[in-house]
Amino acid sequence: MLNRVRSAVAHLVSSGGAPPPRPKSPDLPNAPSPQTAAPPEAPRSPPATAGSGSAAPAKTVEARASFSRPTFLQLSPGGLRRADDHAGRAVQSPPDTGRRLPWSTGYAEVINAGKSRHNEDQACCEVVYVEGRRSVSGAPREPSQGQGLCFYYWGLFDGHAGGGAAEMASRLLHRHIREQLKDLSCWSSQKEVTHESLVVGAIENAFQFMDEQMARERRGHQVEGGCCALVVVYLLGKVYVANAGDSRAIIVRNGEIIPMSREFTPETERQRLQLLGFLKPELLGGEFTHLEFPRRIQPKELGQRMLYRDQNMTGWAYKKIELEDLRFPLVCGEGKKARVMATIGVTRGLGDHNLKVCSSTLPIKPFLSCFPEVRVYDLTQYEHCPDDVLVLGTDGLWDVTSDCEVAATVDRVLSAYEPNDPSRYTALAQALVLGARGTPRDRGWRLPNNKLGSGDDISVFVIPLGGPGSYS
């Protein structure tokens, strides 16, 4: 177990956040949000108190839970109303006022076409200072005692079944990462543990602590639903991309596409889910089977031979159908229609602690992992040009746009701007969002090829890989 977290000053360069109060537990306090904006009018939905355990008035907390957007968008009351308009679906980006996101990062978002009451995506972009701990249990020496370090941070949080989990993660996950990285500044070099692996472990731990905080506070603050989380940390020359869910990140470098994440769905994680069901059958409640069949088994097929596969198999084999095989499969459906326990289409993320199987008391959370997959990209190994970018997008982008189409848009948009024009990355983010949203016609949003555009919330970060740019 980690030592009790000491009181720390959150030196958030880009937001000027105030120091948090001294925590009462090994995890971080639930601090006021520096990233969300209150709506211009009373919420249209019933009041909820998701997201904040601060001393803010209940009415303020309720308003934030109802509808909030990242404060770096600097939306006016009228802008907030336009951002919440499902019919117009206006694209939102930070204003071009000279005050830019770190590295001149581009950002754009658009609300869904009526899929949910509000935009359940959230975003965060910060420069975070880490104050080193004075001692680390087990460290043989402390050459960097008292020294700190700084990291850049970007996060996309795709909420589902409510926006509370995504809003909470956008406010607090980078603070959990900061707490975990405190040990890094005073840890001596050891052959068996690399600096890179310590950073990866810090990010993984932070995701777990964020999920545990959501579990503790879900009743008192109504942290509804869950969220996929896609996070980027730049530290000491390396980019760490952590993904838990079905959002996606790619690098486009000199026309080459480098995947920096993979989606975690019932299909891609079938074997992990089946293994858990095999080891702990009580989690299936007698309602589900961990085995997979090409289709649902019918009672009349008892005793017949049918193709199946289990947690150890990638191929298919035959087995004799028994009574327990008539239960509903743990994983069912294909592609975007694949579901765990016929309920949820993602297998990693934060939150979902109250999620139950439909018309049942059986919890689904044990099958949903909060741990991200972390991939590392060493910026110092390449000489990047201004057109080399890291693109982050929620699934609203990738549902209708391929990696190759994104790369083509990168080339088309950036070539129209001067290399030193910092607004080019926001223009690219806007083009990607517009390209996925489409235009309204024929009873829906359509792409140029007349296929349906994305009706989901869409959020996109475009991060230039040339190094830190101007930031406020």
XYZ file of C-alpha atoms in Angstrom:
472
model
C 0.000 0.000 0.000
C 1.121 3.510 -0.701
C 1.942 5.927 2.098
C -0.786 8.324 3.156
C -0.922 11.163 0.652
C 0.472 14.347 2.069
C -0.927 17.762 1.409
C 0.273 18.893 -2.014
C 0.106 22.063 -4.035
C -1.519 21.548 -7.411
C 0.561 23.822 -9.566
C -1.578 23.640 -12.678
C 0.180 26.015 -15.024
C -2.529 26.241 -17.620
C -5.457 26.623 -15.238
C -3.984 28.325 -12.222
C -5.818 25.871 -9.943
C -5.870 26.501 -6.204
C -4.168 24.073 -3.792
C -6.451 21.196 -2.762
C -7.300 20.602 0.896
C -5.401 17.993 2.895
C -6.850 14.566 1.993
C -8.413 12.341 4.640
C -7.637 9.106 2.806
C -4.833 7.651 0.636
C -6.687 8.972 -2.423
C -7.188 12.476 -3.656
C -9.877 14.827 -2.374
C -12.837 15.618 -4.547
C -11.893 19.143 -5.537
C -13.831 21.811 -7.443
C -13.557 21.560 -11.195
C -11.195 23.875 -13.079
C -12.355 22.456 -16.401
C -16.155 22.653 -16.358
C -18.506 25.542 -16.839
C -21.901 26.021 -15.216
C -24.877 26.238 -17.566
C -26.440 29.623 -18.256
C -29.820 28.629 -16.862
C -31.459 26.144 -14.518
C -30.984 22.546 -15.621
C -33.785 21.032 -17.631
C -33.265 17.598 -16.126
C -33.975 16.639 -12.492
C -31.234 17.922 -10.161
C -28.283 15.630 -9.497
C -25.174 16.066 -7.421
C -22.586 14.273 -9.485
C -18.956 15.109 -9.499
C -18.028 17.288 -6.554
C -17.490 16.729 -2.893
C -16.363 20.303 -2.299
C -18.115 22.886 -0.179
C -19.719 24.411 -3.250
C -23.463 25.105 -2.900
C -25.635 22.175 -3.882
C -27.267 24.184 -6.634
C -23.892 24.774 -8.317
C -23.009 21.098 -8.129
C -26.391 20.119 -9.546
C -25.985 22.518 -12.444
C -22.544 21.150 -13.261
C -23.893 17.600 -13.244
C -26.698 18.582 -15.602
C -24.562 20.149 -18.309
C -20.930 21.234 -18.381
C -18.273 21.731 -21.004
C -14.473 22.194 -20.736
C -13.640 25.705 -19.553
C -10.864 26.011 -22.150
C -13.693 26.424 -24.675
C -14.520 29.736 -22.918
C -18.184 29.427 -23.862
C -20.527 32.287 -23.138
C -24.072 31.554 -21.882
C -25.260 31.710 -25.478
C -22.389 29.478 -26.554
C -23.354 26.920 -23.932
C -26.900 26.851 -25.281
C -25.626 26.351 -28.829
C -23.291 23.583 -27.636
C -26.313 21.800 -26.136
C -28.411 22.030 -29.325
C -28.925 18.562 -30.828
C -30.576 19.954 -33.945
C -27.890 22.461 -34.954
C -24.882 20.431 -33.722
C -22.514 23.393 -33.931
C -18.822 22.508 -33.709
C -17.153 23.969 -30.616
C -13.451 24.925 -30.407
C -11.361 27.209 -28.168
C -11.552 30.827 -29.380
C -8.669 32.081 -31.494
C -7.729 34.858 -29.070
C -4.009 34.221 -28.711
C -4.474 32.171 -25.534
C -3.819 28.638 -26.726
C -3.720 25.166 -25.291
C -0.300 23.620 -24.526
C 1.735 22.818 -27.643
C -0.834 24.832 -29.660
C -3.040 21.739 -29.384
C -6.136 21.715 -31.547
C -9.513 20.703 -30.162
C -13.058 20.412 -31.483
C -16.259 18.746 -30.331
C -19.911 18.396 -31.270
C -22.954 17.097 -29.422
C -24.813 13.966 -30.484
C -27.964 13.917 -32.637
C -30.346 13.128 -29.792
C -28.673 9.941 -28.553
C -28.457 11.307 -24.984
C -29.841 14.364 -23.199
C -26.503 16.197 -23.126
C -22.983 15.784 -24.513
C -21.512 13.021 -22.343
C -17.948 13.488 -23.645
C -15.536 15.502 -21.523
C -12.005 16.743 -22.163
C -9.064 18.024 -20.152
C -5.762 19.644 -21.163
C -3.280 20.632 -18.462
C 0.333 21.344 -17.608
C 0.913 19.787 -14.197
C 3.772 20.312 -11.754
C 4.770 17.347 -9.584
C 6.353 18.105 -6.239
C 8.785 15.339 -5.247
C 8.279 13.393 -2.035
C 10.914 13.708 0.679
C 11.250 9.957 1.062
C 10.220 6.776 -0.702
C 10.033 3.485 1.151
C 12.587 1.086 -0.286
C 14.590 3.662 -2.265
C 18.306 3.168 -1.625
C 19.125 6.805 -2.116
C 17.405 10.076 -2.945
C 19.569 12.143 -5.265
C 16.629 14.275 -6.394
C 15.155 14.998 -2.970
C 13.079 18.148 -3.019
C 13.113 18.402 -6.797
C 9.990 18.281 -8.910
C 9.044 17.695 -12.499
C 6.422 18.825 -14.961
C 4.235 16.843 -17.342
C 1.781 17.722 -20.099
C -1.591 16.039 -20.032
C -4.504 15.516 -22.411
C -7.607 13.457 -21.661
C -10.794 12.453 -23.491
C -13.596 10.854 -21.485
C -16.529 9.299 -23.336
C -19.408 8.936 -20.884
C -22.292 6.495 -21.061
C -25.499 6.130 -19.020
C -24.947 9.691 -17.807
C -22.130 12.229 -17.805
C -21.176 12.142 -14.118
C -18.260 9.705 -14.386
C -16.737 11.491 -17.393
C -17.047 14.881 -15.687
C -15.448 13.592 -12.494
C -12.582 11.906 -14.358
C -11.890 15.064 -16.366
C -11.435 16.988 -13.119
C -9.446 14.514 -11.081
C -7.579 11.851 -13.068
C -4.564 14.082 -13.787
C -4.336 14.802 -10.060
C -4.177 11.083 -9.319
C -1.394 10.784 -11.926
C 0.418 13.670 -10.257
C 0.250 11.906 -6.886
C 1.628 8.686 -8.353
C 4.480 10.499 -10.120
C 5.690 12.074 -6.882
C 7.690 8.934 -6.186
C 9.424 9.236 -9.562
C 11.320 12.424 -8.732
C 13.291 10.785 -5.917
C 13.679 7.209 -7.141
C 17.242 6.188 -7.959
C 18.116 4.337 -11.145
C 17.955 0.556 -10.835
C 18.752 -1.975 -13.543
C 15.668 -4.109 -12.966
C 13.184 -1.197 -12.991
C 13.305 1.309 -15.831
C 12.179 4.906 -15.606
C 9.626 4.192 -18.354
C 8.060 1.281 -16.470
C 7.671 3.461 -13.369
C 5.736 6.043 -15.374
C 3.531 3.350 -16.918
C 2.860 1.917 -13.458
C 2.033 5.366 -12.094
C -0.566 5.896 -14.829
C -2.077 2.440 -14.277
C -2.291 3.028 -10.527
C -3.909 6.420 -11.084
C -6.682 4.846 -13.179
C -7.339 2.315 -10.418
C -7.476 4.984 -7.695
C -9.792 7.113 -9.841
C -12.137 4.162 -10.252
C -12.034 3.424 -6.510
C -12.891 7.041 -5.731
C -15.895 6.817 -8.046
C -17.017 3.683 -6.205
C -16.746 5.377 -2.809
C -18.534 8.544 -3.825
C -21.160 7.235 -6.223
C -23.955 7.303 -3.639
C -23.297 10.642 -1.980
C -22.592 12.485 -5.222
C -24.573 10.410 -7.722
C -21.634 9.758 -10.044
C -23.855 8.149 -12.614
C -22.778 5.857 -15.422
C -19.237 5.219 -16.537
C -16.776 6.465 -19.112
C -14.092 5.323 -21.497
C -10.807 7.136 -20.854
C -8.079 8.016 -23.362
C -5.166 9.887 -21.789
C -1.830 11.214 -23.067
C 1.049 12.150 -20.774
C 4.224 13.791 -22.091
C 7.109 13.446 -19.666
C 10.876 13.729 -20.185
C 10.862 13.207 -23.938
C 8.317 10.389 -24.114
C 4.610 10.280 -24.903
C 2.534 7.819 -22.907
C -0.879 6.950 -24.388
C -3.224 5.191 -21.942
C -6.515 3.795 -23.232
C -9.368 2.124 -21.361
C -12.357 1.792 -23.683
C -13.173 2.224 -27.356
C -11.667 5.650 -28.068
C -8.605 5.659 -30.316
C -5.276 7.433 -30.829
C -3.025 7.400 -33.891
C 0.170 9.181 -34.875
C 0.398 10.501 -38.424
C 4.103 10.985 -39.169
C 5.293 11.849 -42.659
C 2.179 10.166 -44.056
C 2.755 6.998 -42.007
C 0.043 5.823 -39.578
C 1.214 4.546 -36.189
C -1.580 3.099 -33.982
C -1.161 4.206 -30.358
C -4.139 2.354 -28.871
C -6.606 -0.433 -29.485
C -10.293 -0.630 -28.649
C -11.409 -2.801 -25.746
C -14.742 -4.390 -26.631
C -16.500 -7.692 -25.873
C -15.006 -9.084 -29.086
C -11.402 -8.022 -28.479
C -11.489 -9.128 -24.831
C -13.567 -12.279 -25.184
C -10.905 -14.557 -23.688
C -10.298 -12.349 -20.626
C -14.035 -12.197 -19.918
C -14.523 -15.936 -20.421
C -11.556 -16.742 -18.170
C -13.045 -14.653 -15.360
C -16.403 -16.384 -15.834
C -14.665 -19.774 -15.775
C -12.656 -19.004 -12.620
C -15.549 -17.329 -10.780
C -18.814 -18.883 -12.040
C -20.713 -17.207 -9.198
C -20.336 -13.919 -11.112
C -22.524 -15.402 -13.853
C -25.374 -15.920 -11.395
C -26.621 -19.088 -13.066
C -27.968 -16.870 -15.874
C -24.991 -16.887 -18.249
C -22.449 -19.314 -19.659
C -18.828 -18.384 -20.245
C -18.727 -20.585 -23.364
C -19.274 -19.091 -26.806
C -21.382 -20.665 -29.548
C -21.978 -19.414 -33.116
C -25.598 -18.787 -32.168
C -28.004 -19.148 -29.244
C -28.637 -22.803 -28.389
C -32.256 -24.022 -28.490
C -33.706 -26.598 -26.006
C -34.425 -29.012 -28.846
C -30.670 -29.168 -29.564
C -29.807 -30.806 -26.223
C -27.522 -33.779 -26.819
C -26.497 -32.606 -30.285
C -22.946 -31.563 -31.241
C -22.351 -27.866 -31.717
C -19.352 -25.623 -32.456
C -18.031 -23.794 -29.397
C -14.932 -22.152 -27.954
C -13.812 -21.287 -24.432
C -11.302 -19.005 -22.726
C -8.316 -21.022 -24.003
C -9.353 -21.164 -27.662
C -9.017 -18.895 -30.667
C -10.402 -21.520 -33.036
C -13.615 -23.540 -32.892
C -14.314 -27.172 -31.918
C -17.365 -29.400 -31.314
C -18.973 -30.332 -28.016
C -22.130 -32.149 -26.923
C -24.777 -29.635 -25.833
C -25.719 -29.938 -22.161
C -28.398 -28.227 -20.074
C -26.117 -25.429 -18.794
C -25.241 -24.533 -22.391
C -28.793 -23.194 -22.819
C -27.899 -20.166 -20.678
C -27.344 -16.808 -22.311
C -23.729 -16.308 -23.498
C -21.513 -13.979 -21.478
C -20.422 -12.346 -24.750
C -22.973 -12.023 -27.538
C -23.273 -10.118 -30.797
C -20.674 -8.933 -33.274
C -18.964 -5.636 -34.084
C -20.601 -2.565 -32.554
C -23.507 -4.759 -31.440
C -21.341 -7.018 -29.253
C -22.337 -6.849 -25.578
C -21.183 -8.140 -22.203
C -24.129 -9.847 -20.486
C -26.348 -8.371 -23.210
C -25.861 -4.930 -21.613
C -22.684 -2.950 -22.383
C -20.461 -2.696 -25.455
C -17.140 -1.711 -23.828
C -15.030 -3.773 -21.449
C -12.662 -1.197 -19.929
C -13.255 2.214 -18.439
C -14.016 4.059 -15.231
C -17.195 3.922 -13.153
C -20.214 1.701 -13.919
C -20.285 0.572 -10.272
C -24.110 0.546 -10.222
C -24.530 -1.179 -13.584
C -26.712 -4.278 -13.450
C -27.917 -6.785 -16.023
C -31.289 -5.680 -17.359
C -34.159 -6.887 -15.129
C -31.650 -8.455 -12.740
C -29.573 -7.676 -9.656
C -26.474 -9.230 -11.233
C -23.609 -6.662 -11.326
C -21.535 -6.287 -14.484
C -18.641 -4.314 -12.998
C -16.480 -7.370 -12.134
C -16.079 -7.963 -15.870
C -15.195 -4.328 -16.646
C -11.549 -3.449 -16.076
C -10.421 0.047 -15.093
C -6.809 -0.623 -16.106
C -5.627 1.027 -19.325
C -3.237 -0.302 -21.915
C -0.297 2.119 -22.047
C 1.796 2.548 -25.189
C 4.970 4.623 -25.285
C 6.356 6.779 -28.083
C 9.849 8.260 -27.770
C 9.823 11.731 -29.298
C 13.617 11.971 -29.132
C 14.086 9.121 -31.635
C 12.725 11.115 -34.579
C 13.029 14.581 -36.032
C 9.400 15.640 -36.373
C 8.090 18.214 -38.804
C 5.136 20.552 -38.110
C 2.784 18.195 -39.973
C 3.444 15.236 -37.631
C 0.544 14.943 -35.194
C -1.056 12.705 -32.589
C -4.832 12.483 -33.106
C -7.101 11.484 -30.220
C -10.783 10.844 -30.831
C -13.786 9.355 -29.080
C -15.642 6.599 -30.894
C -17.962 9.151 -32.476
C -15.077 9.927 -34.838
C -13.863 6.391 -35.504
C -17.295 4.848 -36.064
C -17.456 6.509 -39.468
C -13.824 7.476 -40.189
C -10.876 5.164 -40.880
C -7.246 5.763 -39.940
C -6.419 6.324 -43.616
C -9.182 8.919 -43.984
C -7.886 10.757 -40.920
C -4.361 10.748 -42.368
C -5.684 12.126 -45.664
C -7.487 14.931 -43.791
C -4.284 15.707 -41.880
C -2.394 16.150 -45.143
C -5.147 18.159 -46.833
C -5.799 20.604 -43.994
C -2.268 21.203 -42.753
C -0.936 21.768 -46.266
C -3.325 24.729 -46.575
C -1.659 26.556 -43.644
C 1.797 27.968 -43.057
C 3.891 25.592 -40.890
C 4.266 28.221 -38.148
C 0.536 29.052 -37.996
C -0.615 27.725 -34.584
C -4.294 27.796 -35.601
C -3.725 25.009 -38.133
C -4.211 22.275 -35.497
C -7.586 23.600 -34.347
C -8.620 23.852 -38.012
C -7.638 20.197 -38.426
C -9.625 19.140 -35.354
C -12.660 21.004 -36.692
C -12.301 19.357 -40.110
C -12.161 15.900 -38.535
C -15.277 16.551 -36.444
C -17.180 18.041 -39.388
C -16.141 15.142 -41.596
C -17.522 12.623 -39.115
C -20.685 14.586 -38.279
C -21.745 15.211 -41.875
C -24.483 17.624 -42.925
C -28.240 17.459 -42.196
C -30.274 16.055 -45.075
C -32.573 13.151 -45.918
C -33.856 12.751 -42.363
C -30.412 12.503 -40.832
C -26.787 13.607 -40.861
C -25.109 12.453 -44.055
C -21.532 12.188 -45.285
C -20.552 13.252 -48.841
C -21.004 9.620 -49.982
C -24.578 9.785 -48.587
C -23.796 7.286 -45.818
C -25.000 8.158 -42.334
C -22.664 10.401 -40.384
C -21.931 9.891 -36.721
C -24.920 10.534 -34.478
C -22.729 10.210 -31.378
C -20.864 12.853 -29.389
C -17.551 13.552 -31.162
C -14.451 14.951 -29.449
C -11.000 15.334 -31.028
C -7.577 16.504 -29.856
C -4.803 17.186 -32.391
C -1.382 17.337 -30.708
C 1.610 18.486 -32.803
C 4.682 16.344 -32.143
C 7.216 19.102 -32.703
C 7.453 19.873 -29.001
C 5.972 22.322 -26.503
C 4.427 25.383 -28.110
C 3.078 28.532 -26.534
C 0.589 28.031 -23.750
C -1.231 30.107 -21.196
